[in-house]
Coordinates of N, CA, C and O in Angstrom, one line a residue:
X197 N -4.6 -14.1 -26.8 CA -4.8 -13.4 -25.6 C -6.0 -13.5 -25.7 O -7.3 -14.0 -25.8
X198 N -5.7 -13.7 -24.1 CA -7.1 -14.3 -22.9 C -7.9 -12.9 -22.5 O -8.0 -11.6 -23.0
X199 N -9.9 -13.5 -22.7 CA -10.9 -12.6 -22.5 C -10.0 -11.7 -21.7 O -11.0 -10.3 -21.3
X200 N -9.9 -12.0 -20.6 CA -9.9 -11.4 -19.9 C -8.9 -10.6 -19.2 O -8.5 -9.3 -17.9
X201 N -7.6 -10.7 -21.0 CA -6.3 -9.2 -20.2 C -6.8 -8.2 -21.3 O -6.7 -7.6 -20.3
X202 N -8.4 -8.0 -21.5 CA -8.8 -6.5 -21.7 C -9.1 -6.2 -19.8 O -9.4 -4.8 -19.9
X203 N -9.3 -6.9 -19.0 CA -9.7 -6.2 -18.1 C -8.6 -6.1 -16.8 O -8.6 -5.6 -15.8
X204 N -7.5 -6.1 -17.5 CA -6.4 -6.1 -15.9 C -5.7 -5.1 -15.7 O -5.8 -5.3 -14.3
X205 N -5.8 -4.5 -16.5 CA -4.9 -2.9 -15.8 C -6.4 -2.4 -14.8 O -5.7 -1.9 -13.9
X206 N -7.4 -2.0 -14.9 CA -8.6 -2.1 -14.2 C -8.6 -2.7 -12.9 O -8.8 -1.7 -11.5
X207 N -8.3 -4.0 -13.2 CA -8.6 -5.0 -11.7 C -7.0 -4.5 -11.2 O -7.4 -4.4 -9.8
X208 N -5.9 -4.5 -11.9 CA -4.8 -4.3 -10.8 C -5.4 -2.8 -10.2 O -4.6 -2.6 -8.9
X209 N -5.8 -2.1 -10.9 CA -5.7 -0.6 -10.2 C -6.8 -0.7 -8.9 O -6.5 -0.4 -8.0
X210 N -7.9 -0.9 -9.1 CA -8.6 -1.9 -8.1 C -8.6 -2.8 -6.7 O -8.4 -2.0 -6.3
X211 N -7.2 -3.7 -7.4 CA -6.9 -4.4 -6.0 C -5.9 -2.9 -5.3 O -5.6 -3.1 -3.8
X212 N -5.5 -1.8 -6.0 CA -4.7 -1.4 -5.5 C -5.0 -0.4 -4.8 O -4.7 -0.5 -3.1
X213 N -6.5 -0.2 -5.4 CA -6.8 0.9 -4.4 C -7.4 0.1 -3.5 O -7.4 0.8 -2.0
X214 N -8.3 -0.6 -3.2 CA -8.7 -2.0 -1.7 C -7.5 -1.8 -0.6 O -7.3 -2.1 0.5
X215 N -6.1 -2.1 -1.7 CA -5.3 -2.8 -0.7 C -4.7 -1.5 0.0 O -4.5 -2.0 1.5
X216 N -4.6 -0.8 -0.9 CA -4.1 1.0 -0.1 C -4.9 1.5 1.2 O -4.5 1.9 2.3
X217 N -6.4 0.7 0.6 CA -7.2 1.7 1.5 C -7.3 1.0 2.6 O -7.6 1.6 4.0
X218 N -7.3 -0.6 2.5 CA -6.9 -1.2 3.9 C -5.5 -1.5 5.0 O -6.5 -1.3 6.1
X219 N -5.1 -1.3 4.3 CA -3.7 -0.7 4.7 C -3.8 1.1 5.5 O -3.3 0.5 6.9
X220 N -4.0 1.4 5.2 CA -4.5 3.3 5.6 C -5.4 2.8 6.6 O -5.4 3.4 8.6
X221 N -6.2 1.7 6.7 CA -7.1 2.1 7.9 C -6.4 1.4 9.0 O -6.4 1.4 10.4
X222 N -5.4 0.6 9.0 CA -5.0 0.0 9.5 C -3.9 0.9 10.9 O -3.8 1.1 11.7
X223 N -4.0 1.2 10.2 CA -3.2 2.5 11.1 C -3.8 3.5 11.6 O -3.6 4.0 12.2
X224 N -4.2 3.7 10.6 CA -5.4 5.0 11.3 C -6.8 4.4 12.7 O -6.4 4.7 13.9
X225 N -6.3 2.4 12.7 CA -6.9 2.5 14.0 C -6.0 2.5 14.7 O -6.2 3.2 16.1
X226 N -4.3 2.4 14.6 CA -3.7 2.8 16.0 C -3.3 4.0 16.2 O -3.2 4.3 18.0
X227 N -2.7 4.4 15.5 CA -2.8 6.3 15.4 C -4.0 6.8 15.9 O -3.8 7.7 17.5
X228 N -5.4 6.6 15.9 CA -6.0 7.2 16.2 C -7.2 6.7 17.7 O -8.7 7.5 17.1
X229 N -7.8 5.6 17.7 CA -7.5 4.3 18.4 C -9.3 4.2 17.3 O -11.0 4.1 18.0
X230 N -9.8 4.4 15.8 CA -10.8 4.1 15.1 C -11.2 2.7 15.1 O -10.2 1.9 15.4
X231 N -12.3 2.3 14.6 CA -12.8 1.2 14.7 C -12.4 -0.1 15.1 O -12.3 -1.3 14.4
X232 N -12.4 0.4 16.3 CA -12.8 -0.9 17.4 C -10.9 -1.0 18.2 O -11.5 -1.5 18.7
X233 N -10.6 0.4 17.7 CA -9.2 -0.2 18.9 C -9.6 0.0 20.8 O -10.2 0.9 20.1
X234 N -8.9 -0.1 21.0 CA -9.2 -0.4 22.3 C -8.3 1.4 23.0 O -9.3 2.1 23.8
X235 N -7.2 1.8 22.8 CA -6.6 2.7 22.4 C -5.8 3.3 21.3 O -5.0 2.3 21.5
X236 N -5.7 4.5 21.4 CA -4.6 4.8 20.6 C -3.1 4.6 20.9 O -2.6 4.1 22.1
X237 N -2.0 4.2 19.6 CA -0.7 4.4 20.6 C 0.1 5.2 21.1 O -0.6 6.3 20.3
X238 N 0.4 5.4 21.6 CA 1.4 6.3 22.7 C 2.2 7.2 21.5 O 2.9 6.1 20.5
X239 N 2.6 9.0 21.4 CA 3.0 8.7 20.1 C 4.6 8.2 20.3 O 4.8 9.0 21.4
X240 N 4.8 8.3 19.4 CA 6.5 7.7 19.5 C 6.7 6.6 19.6 O 7.9 5.9 19.9
X241 N 6.4 5.5 20.2 CA 6.3 5.1 20.9 C 6.7 3.3 19.3 O 6.5 3.8 18.7
X242 N 7.5 2.4 19.8 CA 8.8 1.6 19.1 C 8.7 0.4 19.2 O 8.1 0.6 20.6
X243 N 7.2 -0.4 18.2 CA 7.8 0.3 16.7 C 6.1 -0.1 16.5 O 5.9 0.6 15.1
X244 N 5.6 0.2 17.7 CA 4.1 0.5 16.9 C 3.3 1.4 16.4 O 2.6 1.4 15.5
X245 N 3.3 2.9 17.0 CA 3.2 4.2 17.2 C 4.2 4.4 15.3 O 3.4 5.0 14.4
X246 N 5.6 3.6 15.4 CA 6.4 4.3 13.8 C 5.3 3.3 12.2 O 5.4 3.9 11.5
X247 N 4.8 2.7 13.0 CA 4.8 1.1 11.8 C 2.9 1.6 11.4 O 3.0 1.4 10.5
X248 N 1.8 1.9 12.4 CA 0.8 3.1 11.9 C 0.7 4.1 11.6 O 0.9 4.8 10.3
X249 N 2.6 4.5 11.3 CA 2.3 6.1 10.3 C 2.9 5.5 9.3 O 2.5 5.7 8.1
X250 N 3.7 4.0 9.1 CA 4.0 3.5 7.7 C 3.3 3.3 7.3 O 2.4 3.5 5.9
X251 N 2.1 2.7 8.2 CA 0.5 2.3 7.3 C 0.1 3.3 7.0 O -0.6 3.1 5.9
X252 N -0.4 4.2 7.1 CA -0.9 4.9 6.7 C -0.3 5.9 5.7 O -1.9 6.1 4.9
X253 N 0.2 6.6 6.1 CA 1.0 7.1 5.1 C 1.4 6.8 3.6 O 0.4 6.5 2.9
X254 N 1.7 5.2 4.1 CA 1.6 4.3 2.3 C 0.6 3.4 2.1 O 0.5 3.1 0.8
X255 N -0.5 3.6 2.6 CA -1.4 3.5 2.1 C -2.7 4.1 1.9 O -2.7 3.5 0.8
X256 N -2.9 5.2 2.3 CA -2.8 6.6 1.5 C -2.2 6.3 -0.1 O -2.6 7.2 -1.0
X257 N -1.1 6.4 0.1 CA 0.3 7.0 -1.7 C 0.2 5.3 -2.4 O -0.2 5.6 -3.6
X258 N -1.0 4.7 -1.3 CA -0.6 3.5 -2.8 C -2.1 3.4 -2.4 O -3.0 3.1 -4.1
X259 N -3.4 4.0 -2.0 CA -4.7 4.1 -2.4 C -4.9 4.8 -3.9 O -6.1 4.9 -4.5
X260 N -4.3 6.2 -3.9 CA -4.5 6.6 -5.0 C -3.5 6.3 -6.0 O -3.9 7.7 -7.1
X261 N -2.5 6.3 -5.4 CA -1.9 5.6 -7.2 C -0.8 7.3 -6.7 O 0.1 7.3 -8.5
X262 N -0.4 7.6 -6.0 CA 1.0 8.6 -6.2 C 2.2 7.5 -5.2 O 2.6 6.7 -4.2
X263 N 3.6 7.9 -6.5 CA 4.6 6.8 -5.2 C 4.5 5.9 -4.6 O 4.4 4.9 -4.2
X264 N 3.5 5.0 -6.1 CA 3.0 3.3 -5.8 C 4.4 3.1 -5.5 O 3.4 2.1 -4.2
X265 N 4.6 2.6 -6.0 CA 5.8 1.7 -6.4 C 6.8 1.5 -5.1 O 6.6 0.4 -3.6
X266 N 7.1 2.9 -5.0 CA 8.2 3.0 -3.4 C 7.6 2.8 -2.0 O 7.9 2.2 -1.0
X267 N 6.0 2.9 -1.7 CA 5.2 3.0 -0.7 C 4.6 1.9 -0.3 O 4.8 0.9 0.3
X268 N 4.5 0.3 -2.1 CA 4.8 -0.8 -1.9 C 5.7 -1.0 -1.0 O 5.3 -2.0 0.0
X269 N 6.8 -0.6 -0.9 CA 8.2 -1.7 -0.8 C 8.5 -1.4 0.4 O 7.9 -2.3 1.2
X270 N 7.7 0.1 0.4 CA 8.1 0.4 2.2 C 7.1 -0.4 2.6 O 7.8 -0.8 4.5
X271 N 6.1 -0.4 2.7 CA 4.5 -1.1 2.8 C 5.0 -2.7 3.7 O 4.8 -2.7 4.5
X272 N 5.2 -2.9 2.6 CA 5.8 -4.6 2.3 C 6.4 -5.1 3.7 O 6.2 -5.4 4.3
X273 N 7.6 -4.1 2.9 CA 8.8 -4.4 4.5 C 8.6 -4.3 5.7 O 9.0 -5.5 6.5
X274 N 8.1 -3.1 6.3 CA 7.4 -3.4 6.9 C 7.0 -3.8 7.6 O 6.2 -4.6 8.9
X275 N 5.5 -4.5 6.6 CA 4.8 -5.9 7.2 C 5.5 -7.1 7.6 O 5.4 -7.8 8.9
X276 N 6.2 -6.7 6.2 CA 8.3 -8.5 6.7 C 8.3 -8.3 8.2 O 8.3 -9.5 8.7
X277 N 9.2 -7.5 9.2 CA 9.7 -7.1 9.9 C 8.9 -6.9 11.0 O 9.3 -8.1 11.8
X278 N 7.4 -7.0 10.9 CA 6.1 -6.9 12.0 C 6.1 -8.8 11.6 O 6.2 -9.0 12.7
X279 N 5.9 -9.3 10.3 CA 6.4 -11.0 10.7 C 7.1 -10.8 11.8 O 6.9 -12.3 12.7
X280 N 7.7 -11.0 11.7 CA 9.1 -11.6 11.7 C 9.6 -11.4 13.4 O 10.2 -12.2 14.2
X281 N 9.5 -9.7 14.1 CA 10.2 -9.0 14.8 C 8.7 -9.4 16.0 O 8.9 -9.6 17.4
X282 N 6.9 -9.6 15.6 CA 6.4 -9.6 16.8 C 5.7 -10.8 16.6 O 5.1 -11.1 18.0
X283 N 5.3 -11.6 15.9 CA 4.4 -12.3 15.6 C 4.8 -13.7 15.1 O 4.7 -15.3 15.8
X284 N 6.4 -14.1 14.8 CA 6.8 -15.1 14.9 C 7.4 -16.4 15.2 O 7.9 -17.5 16.1
X285 N 8.1 -14.7 16.7 CA 8.3 -15.3 18.1 C 7.3 -16.6 18.8 O 7.1 -17.0 19.9
X286 N 6.0 -16.0 18.8 CA 4.7 -16.9 19.9 C 4.6 -18.2 18.6 O 3.8 -19.0 19.4
X287 N 4.6 -18.1 17.6 CA 4.2 -19.7 16.9 C 4.8 -19.1 15.5 O 4.9 -18.2 14.9
X288 N 4.8 -20.9 14.7 CA 5.6 -20.4 13.3 C 4.8 -20.7 12.6 O 5.2 -19.6 11.7
X289 N 3.1 -21.0 12.5 CA 2.7 -20.5 11.8 C 1.3 -19.3 11.2 O 1.0 -19.1 12.5
X290 N 1.4 -18.3 10.2 CA 0.3 -16.6 10.9 C -1.2 -17.3 11.1 O -1.4 -16.8 12.3
X291 N -1.7 -18.5 11.1 CA -2.9 -19.0 11.8 C -2.4 -19.5 13.8 O -3.6 -18.4 14.2
X292 N -1.8 -19.5 14.0 CA -1.6 -19.7 15.1 C -0.9 -18.0 15.9 O -0.9 -18.1 17.6
X293 N 0.3 -16.8 15.2 CA 1.0 -15.6 16.0 C 0.2 -15.5 15.2 O 0.7 -13.9 16.5
X294 N -1.0 -15.0 14.6 CA -2.4 -13.3 14.9 C -1.3 -12.6 14.1 O -1.9 -11.8 13.6
X295 N -0.2 -13.5 12.5 CA 0.3 -12.6 11.4 C -0.7 -12.5 10.7 O -0.1 -13.0 9.6
X296 N -1.4 -13.6 10.6 CA -2.0 -13.4 8.5 C -2.4 -12.1 8.7 O -2.3 -12.1 7.0
X297 N -2.5 -10.6 8.7 CA -3.0 -9.2 8.3 C -1.3 -9.0 7.5 O -1.2 -8.1 6.3
X298 N -0.3 -9.7 8.5 CA 1.3 -9.2 8.1 C 1.4 -10.1 7.2 O 2.0 -9.4 6.5
X299 N 1.3 -10.3 6.8 CA 1.6 -11.8 6.2 C 0.5 -11.0 5.1 O 1.6 -11.4 3.3
X300 N -0.4 -11.5 4.6 CA -1.1 -10.5 3.5 C -0.1 -9.6 3.0 O -0.5 -9.2 1.6
X301 N -0.6 -8.9 3.3 CA -0.4 -7.1 4.1 C 1.1 -6.9 3.2 O 1.3 -6.9 1.9
X302 N 1.9 -7.7 3.6 CA 3.2 -7.9 2.9 C 3.7 -8.1 1.5 O 4.2 -7.3 1.0
X303 N 3.7 -10.1 1.0 CA 3.3 -10.3 0.1 C 2.1 -9.2 -0.8 O 2.2 -9.3 -2.1
X304 N 0.3 -8.6 -0.8 CA -0.1 -8.8 -1.0 C 0.8 -6.9 -1.7 O 0.3 -6.1 -2.6
X305 N 1.6 -6.6 -1.0 CA 1.7 -5.2 -1.3 C 3.2 -4.7 -2.3 O 3.9 -4.0 -3.3
X306 N 4.2 -6.0 -1.9 CA 4.8 -6.6 -3.1 C 4.4 -6.7 -4.6 O 5.7 -6.6 -5.2
X307 N 3.3 -7.7 -3.9 CA 2.7 -7.8 -5.7 C 2.4 -6.4 -6.6 O 3.2 -6.1 -7.4
X308 N 2.1 -5.4 -5.3 CA 1.4 -3.3 -6.5 C 3.2 -3.5 -6.4 O 3.1 -2.7 -8.1
X309 N 4.3 -3.4 -5.8 CA 5.1 -3.3 -5.6 C 6.2 -3.9 -7.4 O 6.5 -3.2 -8.2
X310 N 5.4 -4.8 -7.6 CA 5.8 -5.2 -9.7 C 5.4 -4.9 -10.3 O 5.8 -5.1 -11.1
X311 N 4.5 -5.2 -10.4 CA 3.3 -4.9 -10.4 C 3.1 -3.8 -11.1 O 3.3 -3.1 -13.0
X312 N 2.9 -2.5 -10.1 CA 2.4 -1.6 -10.6 C 1.6 -0.7 -10.0 O 0.6 -1.7 -10.1
X313 N 0.7 0.7 -10.8 CA -0.3 0.8 -9.7 C -1.5 0.5 -10.6 O -2.7 1.0 -10.8
X314 N -1.8 0.6 -11.6 CA -2.2 -0.1 -13.3 C -3.2 0.6 -13.0 O -3.3 1.9 -13.0
X315 N -4.6 1.1 -13.7 CA -5.8 2.1 -13.8 C -5.8 3.9 -12.9 O -5.5 2.7 -11.3
X316 N -6.7 4.2 -12.6 CA -7.3 5.1 -11.6 C -6.0 5.5 -11.0 O -5.9 6.0 -9.3
X317 N -5.0 5.3 -11.2 CA -3.7 6.0 -9.9 C -3.6 7.9 -10.4 O -4.0 7.9 -11.3
X318 N -3.4 8.4 -9.6 CA -3.1 10.3 -9.8 C -1.8 9.7 -10.8 O -1.1 11.1 -11.1
X319 N -1.0 8.6 -9.9 CA 0.3 9.1 -11.2 C 0.8 8.8 -12.2 O 1.2 9.1 -12.8
X320 N -0.9 8.7 -12.9 CA -1.0 8.3 -14.4 C -0.9 9.8 -15.4 O -1.0 9.3 -15.6
X321 N -2.0 10.8 -14.9 CA -1.6 12.2 -14.6 C -0.6 12.4 -15.4 O 1.0 12.8 -15.3
X322 N -0.6 12.8 -16.2 CA 0.2 13.7 -17.6 C 0.8 14.6 -17.5 O 3.2 14.2 -17.2
X323 N 0.1 15.2 -15.3 CA 1.2 16.1 -15.4 C 2.1 15.7 -14.9 O 3.4 16.3 -14.2
X324 N 1.4 14.3 -13.6 CA 2.1 14.0 -12.8 C 3.5 13.0 -13.1 O 4.6 11.9 -12.8
X325 N 3.5 13.0 -14.1 CA 4.4 11.9 -15.6 C 6.2 12.1 -15.0 O 6.5 13.2 -15.6
X326 N 6.8 11.7 -14.3 CA 8.3 11.8 -14.6 C 8.9 12.2 -15.8 O 8.5 11.2 -16.5
X327 N 9.7 13.6 -15.4 CA 10.1 13.6 -17.2 C 9.1 15.4 -18.4 O 9.8 14.6 -19.7
X328 N 7.9 14.6 -18.0 CA 6.6 15.7 -18.8 C 7.3 17.1 -18.7 O 7.4 17.4 -17.6
X329 N 6.8 17.2 -20.2 CA 7.1 18.8 -19.9 C 6.4 19.7 -19.6 O 5.0 19.4 -21.2
X330 N 5.4 20.4 -19.4 CA 3.9 20.9 -19.5 C 4.2 21.7 -21.1 O 4.6 22.0 -21.1
X331 N 3.3 21.5 -22.1 CA 3.1 22.3 -23.3 C 2.7 23.9 -22.7 O 1.4 23.6 -22.1
X332 N 3.3 24.2 -23.7 CA 3.5 25.9 -24.2 C 2.2 26.3 -24.9 O 2.9 26.3 -26.3
X333 N 1.0 28.0 -24.2 CA 0.9 27.7 -26.0 C 2.0 28.9 -26.2 O 1.9 30.1 -25.6
X334 N 2.0 28.8 -27.6 CA 2.7 29.8 -27.9 C 2.3 31.5 -28.9 O 1.1 30.8 -28.6
X335 N 2.2 32.3 -28.2 CA 1.4 33.9 -28.5 C 1.9 33.9 -30.2 O 3.7 33.3 -30.4
X336 N 1.3 34.1 -30.8 CA 1.1 34.1 -32.1 C 0.9 35.7 -32.2 O 0.1 36.5 -31.8
X337 N 1.9 36.5 -33.3 CA 1.8 38.2 -33.1 C 1.6 38.0 -34.4 O 1.6 37.6 -35.6

């Protein structure tokens, strides 16, 4: 066992939190014109507004650790679509076509989907575990 293995689940949890937070920030930027955006996207426009909704919702879910794997797969897929549909037509490499963020989020979220949420995830709480039954105190007479 390598000594860094002891921190594995904690580091995975922190990685998930950072990736989810940054992904949600991209959604907030596009939806509400925050963080230096020129203007918010018009409601319902394809694909920008819808991508921003996915970024915000999936980013928050990944960040807090609820439905982490499905949210990470959806977010990763949306970034793959963004790269191939928006960025790739203007150049092959991400450094040429401005698709660095899309490529990094795509692969970063895919890692989260495969590795899982790690520590600090709300989905790890016993109350939220699938198939867990809350224990009831039996009344004694």
